[in-house]
Amino acid sequence: MPIEFDRTGFLFVLEGIDGSGKTCACGEIVNKLQAEGYNVVRLREPTIESEWGKEIRKRSPAGELTPEEELDLYSKDRAWHIANRINPALEDGKVVLMDRYFFASGAYQSTVLDVHWSEILQLNRIELSAPEPDIVFILDVPAEVGLERATGRTGKANLQFEKIDRLIQVRQNYLEMVEQDSGTFKVIDACQSLEKVVDEVYNEIIQRIKCRNGSSQR
Ligand code: TMP
């Protein structure tokens, strides 16, 4: 059963392992939506705005945070994001496109904490009242492909984020969510060209907007 929403705005999320190409895809999809006249807001987690997001971005890649500290910082950053960016945009009737959201906490933090991904999702839904996305797109690539792309991009593997075993587990968690979680997910084969990935996600977004509105929302 699709979830019913009483908000006017739309929330779409791109998720995937490191190197899945979601950040590039996100930029292209935003451009396409804007070219069609949609009022789009592009957001990203961890944020670069809150003190907690800044702390994660600075200290996590250097391996300075314990898994518990990371989960705590991601949650605080997200609480800030929901209150200051996500909810206001949804209340304004905008189309919000997010590059990662609380599903990333479930997929990643559960690999280093003795907590199942479903508990982390639950924590975000209950304690943070995180708004539910219309659709979560999982840009799916095998861990080896993601690692190769991410390593090529940065010139070196980021030891904290991009170890192969962890990426295998993270991917597995995302795919389990698709099967078991209550949210609405679409798995996109992200081994395809960027153009195809963008087209698939874009078409799903347009369909969803038209289906919920009965007409297009611009
Ligand atoms: P990025 O590759 O999208 O910039 O994300 C940076 C890293 O942050 C990525 O390896 C996944 C990680 N991350 C978490 O571990 N938990 C979270 O809740 C979020 C939002 C990101």
PDB file of C-alpha atoms and ligand atoms in Angstrom:
ATOM      1  CA  MET A   1       0.000   0.000   0.000  1.00  0.00           C
ATOM      2  CA  PRO A   2       1.551   3.382  -0.958  1.00  0.00           C
ATOM      3  CA  ILE A   3       1.785   5.832   1.932  1.00  0.00           C
ATOM      4  CA  GLU A   4      -0.718   8.706   1.835  1.00  0.00           C
ATOM      5  CA  PHE A   5       0.668  12.211   2.421  1.00  0.00           C
ATOM      6  CA  ASP A   6      -1.155  15.311   3.566  1.00  0.00           C
ATOM      7  CA  ARG A   7       1.638  17.696   2.538  1.00  0.00           C
ATOM      8  CA  THR A   8       1.778  19.687  -0.684  1.00  0.00           C
ATOM      9  CA  GLY A   9       5.525  19.265  -1.241  1.00  0.00           C
ATOM     10  CA  PHE A  10       7.327  16.183  -2.503  1.00  0.00           C
ATOM     11  CA  LEU A  11      10.321  14.421  -1.018  1.00  0.00           C
ATOM     12  CA  PHE A  12      12.608  12.241  -3.139  1.00  0.00           C
ATOM     13  CA  VAL A  13      15.828  10.675  -1.898  1.00  0.00           C
ATOM     14  CA  LEU A  14      18.829   9.233  -3.684  1.00  0.00           C
ATOM     15  CA  GLU A  15      20.738   6.604  -1.746  1.00  0.00           C
ATOM     16  CA  GLY A  16      23.491   4.167  -2.617  1.00  0.00           C
ATOM     17  CA  ILE A  17      26.952   3.056  -1.632  1.00  0.00           C
ATOM     18  CA  ASP A  18      29.960   5.332  -2.147  1.00  0.00           C
ATOM     19  CA  GLY A  19      30.708   5.583  -5.866  1.00  0.00           C
ATOM     20  CA  SER A  20      27.122   4.804  -6.908  1.00  0.00           C
ATOM     21  CA  GLY A  21      26.990   8.117  -8.782  1.00  0.00           C
ATOM     22  CA  LYS A  22      24.114   9.625  -6.838  1.00  0.00           C
ATOM     23  CA  THR A  23      25.642  13.089  -6.441  1.00  0.00           C
ATOM     24  CA  CYS A  24      26.172  13.515 -10.208  1.00  0.00           C
ATOM     25  CA  ALA A  25      22.718  12.085 -10.904  1.00  0.00           C
ATOM     26  CA  CYS A  26      21.185  14.423  -8.326  1.00  0.00           C
ATOM     27  CA  GLY A  27      22.598  17.509 -10.068  1.00  0.00           C
ATOM     28  CA  GLU A  28      21.315  16.402 -13.484  1.00  0.00           C
ATOM     29  CA  ILE A  29      17.845  15.538 -12.182  1.00  0.00           C
ATOM     30  CA  VAL A  30      17.527  18.911 -10.446  1.00  0.00           C
ATOM     31  CA  ASN A  31      18.475  20.636 -13.719  1.00  0.00           C
ATOM     32  CA  LYS A  32      15.872  18.679 -15.664  1.00  0.00           C
ATOM     33  CA  LEU A  33      13.131  19.390 -13.135  1.00  0.00           C
ATOM     34  CA  GLN A  34      14.003  23.086 -13.046  1.00  0.00           C
ATOM     35  CA  ALA A  35      14.027  23.243 -16.847  1.00  0.00           C
ATOM     36  CA  GLU A  36      10.458  21.925 -16.751  1.00  0.00           C
ATOM     37  CA  GLY A  37       9.494  24.680 -14.314  1.00  0.00           C
ATOM     38  CA  TYR A  38       9.351  22.711 -11.067  1.00  0.00           C
ATOM     39  CA  ASN A  39      10.276  24.518  -7.873  1.00  0.00           C
ATOM     40  CA  VAL A  40      13.097  22.263  -6.691  1.00  0.00           C
ATOM     41  CA  VAL A  41      15.249  22.277  -3.567  1.00  0.00           C
ATOM     42  CA  ARG A  42      18.423  20.175  -3.578  1.00  0.00           C
ATOM     43  CA  LEU A  43      19.625  19.019  -0.170  1.00  0.00           C
ATOM     44  CA  ARG A  44      22.453  16.830   1.023  1.00  0.00           C
ATOM     45  CA  GLU A  45      23.401  14.914   4.165  1.00  0.00           C
ATOM     46  CA  PRO A  46      25.552  15.237   6.091  1.00  0.00           C
ATOM     47  CA  THR A  47      24.836  18.950   5.709  1.00  0.00           C
ATOM     48  CA  ILE A  48      27.501  21.554   5.230  1.00  0.00           C
ATOM     49  CA  GLU A  49      25.455  24.009   7.278  1.00  0.00           C
ATOM     50  CA  SER A  50      24.906  22.759  10.812  1.00  0.00           C
ATOM     51  CA  GLU A  51      27.720  22.563  13.370  1.00  0.00           C
ATOM     52  CA  TRP A  52      27.168  18.784  13.563  1.00  0.00           C
ATOM     53  CA  GLY A  53      27.317  18.285   9.809  1.00  0.00           C
ATOM     54  CA  LYS A  54      30.533  20.278   9.657  1.00  0.00           C
ATOM     55  CA  GLU A  55      31.999  18.219  12.480  1.00  0.00           C
ATOM     56  CA  ILE A  56      31.163  14.929  10.733  1.00  0.00           C
ATOM     57  CA  ARG A  57      32.652  16.096   7.447  1.00  0.00           C
ATOM     58  CA  LYS A  58      35.825  17.212   9.180  1.00  0.00           C
ATOM     59  CA  ARG A  59      36.402  14.392  11.654  1.00  0.00           C
ATOM     60  CA  SER A  60      34.810  11.258  10.212  1.00  0.00           C
ATOM     61  CA  PRO A  61      37.106  10.798   7.186  1.00  0.00           C
ATOM     62  CA  ALA A  62      40.088  11.134   9.529  1.00  0.00           C
ATOM     63  CA  GLY A  63      38.680   8.292  11.642  1.00  0.00           C
ATOM     64  CA  GLU A  64      38.423  10.525  14.710  1.00  0.00           C
ATOM     65  CA  LEU A  65      34.877   9.548  15.709  1.00  0.00           C
ATOM     66  CA  THR A  66      33.594   6.433  17.431  1.00  0.00           C
ATOM     67  CA  PRO A  67      30.600   4.745  15.753  1.00  0.00           C
ATOM     68  CA  GLU A  68      28.394   5.968  18.636  1.00  0.00           C
ATOM     69  CA  GLU A  69      29.607   9.552  18.186  1.00  0.00           C
ATOM     70  CA  GLU A  70      28.955   9.308  14.447  1.00  0.00           C
ATOM     71  CA  LEU A  71      25.391   8.106  14.888  1.00  0.00           C
ATOM     72  CA  ASP A  72      24.773  10.857  17.416  1.00  0.00           C
ATOM     73  CA  LEU A  73      26.180  13.554  15.109  1.00  0.00           C
ATOM     74  CA  TYR A  74      24.239  12.307  12.081  1.00  0.00           C
ATOM     75  CA  SER A  75      21.056  12.406  14.174  1.00  0.00           C
ATOM     76  CA  LYS A  76      21.702  15.940  15.455  1.00  0.00           C
ATOM     77  CA  ASP A  77      22.591  17.156  11.978  1.00  0.00           C
ATOM     78  CA  ARG A  78      19.414  15.560  10.622  1.00  0.00           C
ATOM     79  CA  ALA A  79      17.211  17.066  13.330  1.00  0.00           C
ATOM     80  CA  TRP A  80      18.587  20.474  12.328  1.00  0.00           C
ATOM     81  CA  HIS A  81      18.062  19.693   8.652  1.00  0.00           C
ATOM     82  CA  ILE A  82      14.457  18.581   9.114  1.00  0.00           C
ATOM     83  CA  ALA A  83      13.524  21.647  11.146  1.00  0.00           C
ATOM     84  CA  ASN A  84      15.378  24.214   9.052  1.00  0.00           C
ATOM     85  CA  ARG A  85      15.397  22.963   5.479  1.00  0.00           C
ATOM     86  CA  ILE A  86      13.280  19.869   4.794  1.00  0.00           C
ATOM     87  CA  ASN A  87      10.010  20.702   6.551  1.00  0.00           C
ATOM     88  CA  PRO A  88       9.939  24.363   5.459  1.00  0.00           C
ATOM     89  CA  ALA A  89      10.450  23.340   1.811  1.00  0.00           C
ATOM     90  CA  LEU A  90       7.750  20.666   2.027  1.00  0.00           C
ATOM     91  CA  GLU A  91       5.360  23.122   3.664  1.00  0.00           C
ATOM     92  CA  ASP A  92       6.060  25.538   0.792  1.00  0.00           C
ATOM     93  CA  GLY A  93       4.978  22.874  -1.699  1.00  0.00           C
ATOM     94  CA  LYS A  94       8.452  22.421  -3.183  1.00  0.00           C
ATOM     95  CA  VAL A  95       9.950  19.343  -4.787  1.00  0.00           C
ATOM     96  CA  VAL A  96      12.789  18.322  -2.473  1.00  0.00           C
ATOM     97  CA  LEU A  97      15.549  16.117  -3.845  1.00  0.00           C
ATOM     98  CA  MET A  98      17.921  14.748  -1.228  1.00  0.00           C
ATOM     99  CA  ASP A  99      21.366  13.245  -1.671  1.00  0.00           C
ATOM    100  CA  ARG A 100      21.200  10.810   1.312  1.00  0.00           C
ATOM    101  CA  TYR A 101      18.817  10.798   4.264  1.00  0.00           C
ATOM    102  CA  PHE A 102      18.157   8.594   7.297  1.00  0.00           C
ATOM    103  CA  PHE A 103      18.351   5.394   5.228  1.00  0.00           C
ATOM    104  CA  ALA A 104      22.103   6.066   5.007  1.00  0.00           C
ATOM    105  CA  SER A 105      22.332   6.006   8.811  1.00  0.00           C
ATOM    106  CA  GLY A 106      20.557   2.637   8.783  1.00  0.00           C
ATOM    107  CA  ALA A 107      22.724   1.207   6.017  1.00  0.00           C
ATOM    108  CA  TYR A 108      26.096   2.548   7.219  1.00  0.00           C
ATOM    109  CA  GLN A 109      25.953   2.920  11.009  1.00  0.00           C
ATOM    110  CA  SER A 110      24.473  -0.564  11.504  1.00  0.00           C
ATOM    111  CA  THR A 111      27.670  -2.024  10.007  1.00  0.00           C
ATOM    112  CA  VAL A 112      29.771  -0.690  12.876  1.00  0.00           C
ATOM    113  CA  LEU A 113      27.276  -0.729  15.753  1.00  0.00           C
ATOM    114  CA  ASP A 114      25.509  -3.680  17.259  1.00  0.00           C
ATOM    115  CA  VAL A 115      22.192  -2.328  16.023  1.00  0.00           C
ATOM    116  CA  HIS A 116      19.994  -3.530  13.170  1.00  0.00           C
ATOM    117  CA  TRP A 117      19.298  -1.029  10.366  1.00  0.00           C
ATOM    118  CA  SER A 118      15.580  -1.208  11.131  1.00  0.00           C
ATOM    119  CA  GLU A 119      16.161   0.144  14.657  1.00  0.00           C
ATOM    120  CA  ILE A 120      18.062   3.115  13.262  1.00  0.00           C
ATOM    121  CA  LEU A 121      15.273   3.842  10.778  1.00  0.00           C
ATOM    122  CA  GLN A 122      12.768   3.567  13.600  1.00  0.00           C
ATOM    123  CA  LEU A 123      14.778   6.004  15.730  1.00  0.00           C
ATOM    124  CA  ASN A 124      14.722   8.552  12.915  1.00  0.00           C
ATOM    125  CA  ARG A 125      11.006   8.131  12.316  1.00  0.00           C
ATOM    126  CA  ILE A 126       9.957   8.263  15.948  1.00  0.00           C
ATOM    127  CA  GLU A 127      12.485  10.485  17.722  1.00  0.00           C
ATOM    128  CA  LEU A 128      13.230  12.904  14.888  1.00  0.00           C
ATOM    129  CA  SER A 129       9.769  12.724  13.270  1.00  0.00           C
ATOM    130  CA  ALA A 130      11.648  12.511   9.986  1.00  0.00           C
ATOM    131  CA  PRO A 131       9.226  13.090   7.101  1.00  0.00           C
ATOM    132  CA  GLU A 132       8.738  10.019   4.946  1.00  0.00           C
ATOM    133  CA  PRO A 133       9.967  10.288   1.342  1.00  0.00           C
ATOM    134  CA  ASP A 134       7.589   9.804  -1.570  1.00  0.00           C
ATOM    135  CA  ILE A 135      10.241   7.545  -3.102  1.00  0.00           C
ATOM    136  CA  VAL A 136      13.720   6.434  -2.030  1.00  0.00           C
ATOM    137  CA  PHE A 137      15.844   5.582  -5.072  1.00  0.00           C
ATOM    138  CA  ILE A 138      18.596   3.065  -4.400  1.00  0.00           C
ATOM    139  CA  LEU A 139      21.289   3.589  -7.012  1.00  0.00           C
ATOM    140  CA  ASP A 140      22.643   0.087  -6.984  1.00  0.00           C
ATOM    141  CA  VAL A 141      26.153  -0.962  -7.995  1.00  0.00           C
ATOM    142  CA  PRO A 142      28.311  -3.871  -6.803  1.00  0.00           C
ATOM    143  CA  ALA A 143      30.733  -2.854  -4.042  1.00  0.00           C
ATOM    144  CA  GLU A 144      33.754  -3.345  -6.334  1.00  0.00           C
ATOM    145  CA  VAL A 145      32.325  -0.905  -8.885  1.00  0.00           C
ATOM    146  CA  GLY A 146      31.522   1.651  -6.190  1.00  0.00           C
ATOM    147  CA  LEU A 147      34.978   1.375  -4.659  1.00  0.00           C
ATOM    148  CA  GLU A 148      36.697   1.706  -8.008  1.00  0.00           C
ATOM    149  CA  ARG A 149      34.672   4.782  -8.915  1.00  0.00           C
ATOM    150  CA  ALA A 150      35.098   6.384  -5.487  1.00  0.00           C
ATOM    151  CA  THR A 151      38.810   5.639  -5.375  1.00  0.00           C
ATOM    152  CA  GLY A 152      39.321   6.938  -8.886  1.00  0.00           C
ATOM    153  CA  ARG A 153      37.451  10.068  -7.956  1.00  0.00           C
ATOM    154  CA  THR A 154      39.405  10.920  -4.830  1.00  0.00           C
ATOM    155  CA  GLY A 155      42.718   9.431  -5.880  1.00  0.00           C
ATOM    156  CA  LYS A 156      42.832   7.234  -2.773  1.00  0.00           C
ATOM    157  CA  ALA A 157      40.473   5.064  -0.810  1.00  0.00           C
ATOM    158  CA  ASN A 158      38.888   6.812   2.112  1.00  0.00           C
ATOM    159  CA  LEU A 159      39.629   4.281   4.794  1.00  0.00           C
ATOM    160  CA  GLN A 160      36.685   5.195   6.941  1.00  0.00           C
ATOM    161  CA  PHE A 161      34.016   5.038   4.277  1.00  0.00           C
ATOM    162  CA  GLU A 162      35.145   2.942   1.439  1.00  0.00           C
ATOM    163  CA  LYS A 163      36.508  -0.389   2.586  1.00  0.00           C
ATOM    164  CA  ILE A 164      35.164  -3.136   0.396  1.00  0.00           C
ATOM    165  CA  ASP A 165      33.748  -5.377   3.129  1.00  0.00           C
ATOM    166  CA  ARG A 166      31.845  -2.507   4.579  1.00  0.00           C
ATOM    167  CA  LEU A 167      30.480  -1.476   1.201  1.00  0.00           C
ATOM    168  CA  ILE A 168      29.281  -5.031   0.579  1.00  0.00           C
ATOM    169  CA  GLN A 169      27.396  -4.916   3.882  1.00  0.00           C
ATOM    170  CA  VAL A 170      26.036  -1.423   3.226  1.00  0.00           C
ATOM    171  CA  ARG A 171      24.719  -2.505  -0.172  1.00  0.00           C
ATOM    172  CA  GLN A 172      23.160  -5.587   1.409  1.00  0.00           C
ATOM    173  CA  ASN A 173      21.436  -3.385   3.994  1.00  0.00           C
ATOM    174  CA  TYR A 174      19.957  -1.128   1.324  1.00  0.00           C
ATOM    175  CA  LEU A 175      18.667  -4.126  -0.627  1.00  0.00           C
ATOM    176  CA  GLU A 176      17.171  -5.606   2.535  1.00  0.00           C
ATOM    177  CA  MET A 177      15.364  -2.322   3.204  1.00  0.00           C
ATOM    178  CA  VAL A 178      13.785  -2.525  -0.239  1.00  0.00           C
ATOM    179  CA  GLU A 179      12.347  -5.919   0.685  1.00  0.00           C
ATOM    180  CA  GLN A 180      11.483  -5.380   4.332  1.00  0.00           C
ATOM    181  CA  ASP A 181      10.986  -1.707   5.182  1.00  0.00           C
ATOM    182  CA  SER A 182       7.632   0.109   5.023  1.00  0.00           C
ATOM    183  CA  GLY A 183       8.976   2.933   2.805  1.00  0.00           C
ATOM    184  CA  THR A 184       8.590   3.215  -0.973  1.00  0.00           C
ATOM    185  CA  PHE A 185      11.786   2.207  -2.754  1.00  0.00           C
ATOM    186  CA  LYS A 186      12.892   1.882  -6.367  1.00  0.00           C
ATOM    187  CA  VAL A 187      16.135   0.139  -7.183  1.00  0.00           C
ATOM    188  CA  ILE A 188      17.962   1.685 -10.143  1.00  0.00           C
ATOM    189  CA  ASP A 189      20.752  -0.164 -11.905  1.00  0.00           C
ATOM    190  CA  ALA A 190      23.530   2.410 -11.522  1.00  0.00           C
ATOM    191  CA  CYS A 191      25.985   0.428 -13.668  1.00  0.00           C
ATOM    192  CA  GLN A 192      24.081   1.942 -16.610  1.00  0.00           C
ATOM    193  CA  SER A 193      25.159   5.263 -18.124  1.00  0.00           C
ATOM    194  CA  LEU A 194      24.509   8.378 -16.046  1.00  0.00           C
ATOM    195  CA  GLU A 195      22.038   9.491 -18.708  1.00  0.00           C
ATOM    196  CA  LYS A 196      19.939   6.349 -18.293  1.00  0.00           C
ATOM    197  CA  VAL A 197      20.043   6.540 -14.503  1.00  0.00           C
ATOM    198  CA  VAL A 198      18.934  10.177 -14.638  1.00  0.00           C
ATOM    199  CA  ASP A 199      16.118   9.396 -17.084  1.00  0.00           C
ATOM    200  CA  GLU A 200      14.784   6.502 -14.986  1.00  0.00           C
ATOM    201  CA  VAL A 201      14.751   8.497 -11.761  1.00  0.00           C
ATOM    202  CA  TYR A 202      13.355  11.602 -13.455  1.00  0.00           C
ATOM    203  CA  ASN A 203      10.494   9.665 -15.062  1.00  0.00           C
ATOM    204  CA  GLU A 204       9.559   8.058 -11.740  1.00  0.00           C
ATOM    205  CA  ILE A 205       9.567  11.471 -10.042  1.00  0.00           C
ATOM    206  CA  ILE A 206       7.328  13.023 -12.697  1.00  0.00           C
ATOM    207  CA  GLN A 207       4.944  10.075 -12.528  1.00  0.00           C
ATOM    208  CA  ARG A 208       4.740  10.340  -8.771  1.00  0.00           C
ATOM    209  CA  ILE A 209       4.088  14.093  -8.823  1.00  0.00           C
ATOM    210  CA  LYS A 210       1.369  13.744 -11.439  1.00  0.00           C
ATOM    211  CA  CYS A 211      -0.180  10.769  -9.680  1.00  0.00           C
ATOM    212  CA  ARG A 212      -0.381  12.506  -6.283  1.00  0.00           C
ATOM    213  CA  ASN A 213      -1.548  15.840  -7.669  1.00  0.00           C
ATOM    214  CA  GLY A 214      -3.763  14.671 -10.437  1.00  0.00           C
ATOM    215  CA  SER A 215      -1.794  17.256 -12.466  1.00  0.00           C
ATOM    216  CA  SER A 216       1.753  18.615 -12.549  1.00  0.00           C
ATOM    217  CA  GLN A 217       3.036  20.736  -9.675  1.00  0.00           C
ATOM    218  CA  ARG A 218       5.156  23.680 -10.823  1.00  0.00           C
TER     219      ARG A 218
HETATM  220  P1  TMP B   1      28.597  11.258   0.452  1.00  0.00           P
HETATM  221  O1  TMP B   1      29.463  10.238  -0.229  1.00  0.00           O
HETATM  222  O2  TMP B   1      27.187  11.212   0.003  1.00  0.00           O
HETATM  223  O3  TMP B   1      29.172  12.631   0.481  1.00  0.00           O
HETATM  224  O4  TMP B   1      28.475  10.795   1.989  1.00  0.00           O
HETATM  225  C1  TMP B   1      29.600  10.801   2.813  1.00  0.00           C
HETATM  226  C2  TMP B   1      29.622   9.578   3.690  1.00  0.00           C
HETATM  227  O5  TMP B   1      28.694   9.770   4.769  1.00  0.00           O
HETATM  228  C3  TMP B   1      29.243   8.276   3.029  1.00  0.00           C
HETATM  229  O6  TMP B   1      30.315   7.370   3.084  1.00  0.00           O
HETATM  230  C4  TMP B   1      28.119   7.731   3.863  1.00  0.00           C
HETATM  231  C5  TMP B   1      28.219   8.511   5.134  1.00  0.00           C
HETATM  232  N1  TMP B   1      26.945   8.673   5.850  1.00  0.00           N
HETATM  233  C6  TMP B   1      26.679   7.844   6.941  1.00  0.00           C
HETATM  234  O7  TMP B   1      27.487   6.984   7.273  1.00  0.00           O
HETATM  235  N2  TMP B   1      25.512   8.023   7.618  1.00  0.00           N
HETATM  236  C7  TMP B   1      24.588   8.974   7.290  1.00  0.00           C
HETATM  237  O8  TMP B   1      23.536   9.087   7.939  1.00  0.00           O
HETATM  238  C8  TMP B   1      24.866   9.811   6.149  1.00  0.00           C
HETATM  239  C9  TMP B   1      23.884  10.877   5.759  1.00  0.00           C
HETATM  240  C10 TMP B   1      26.059   9.637   5.463  1.00  0.00           C
END
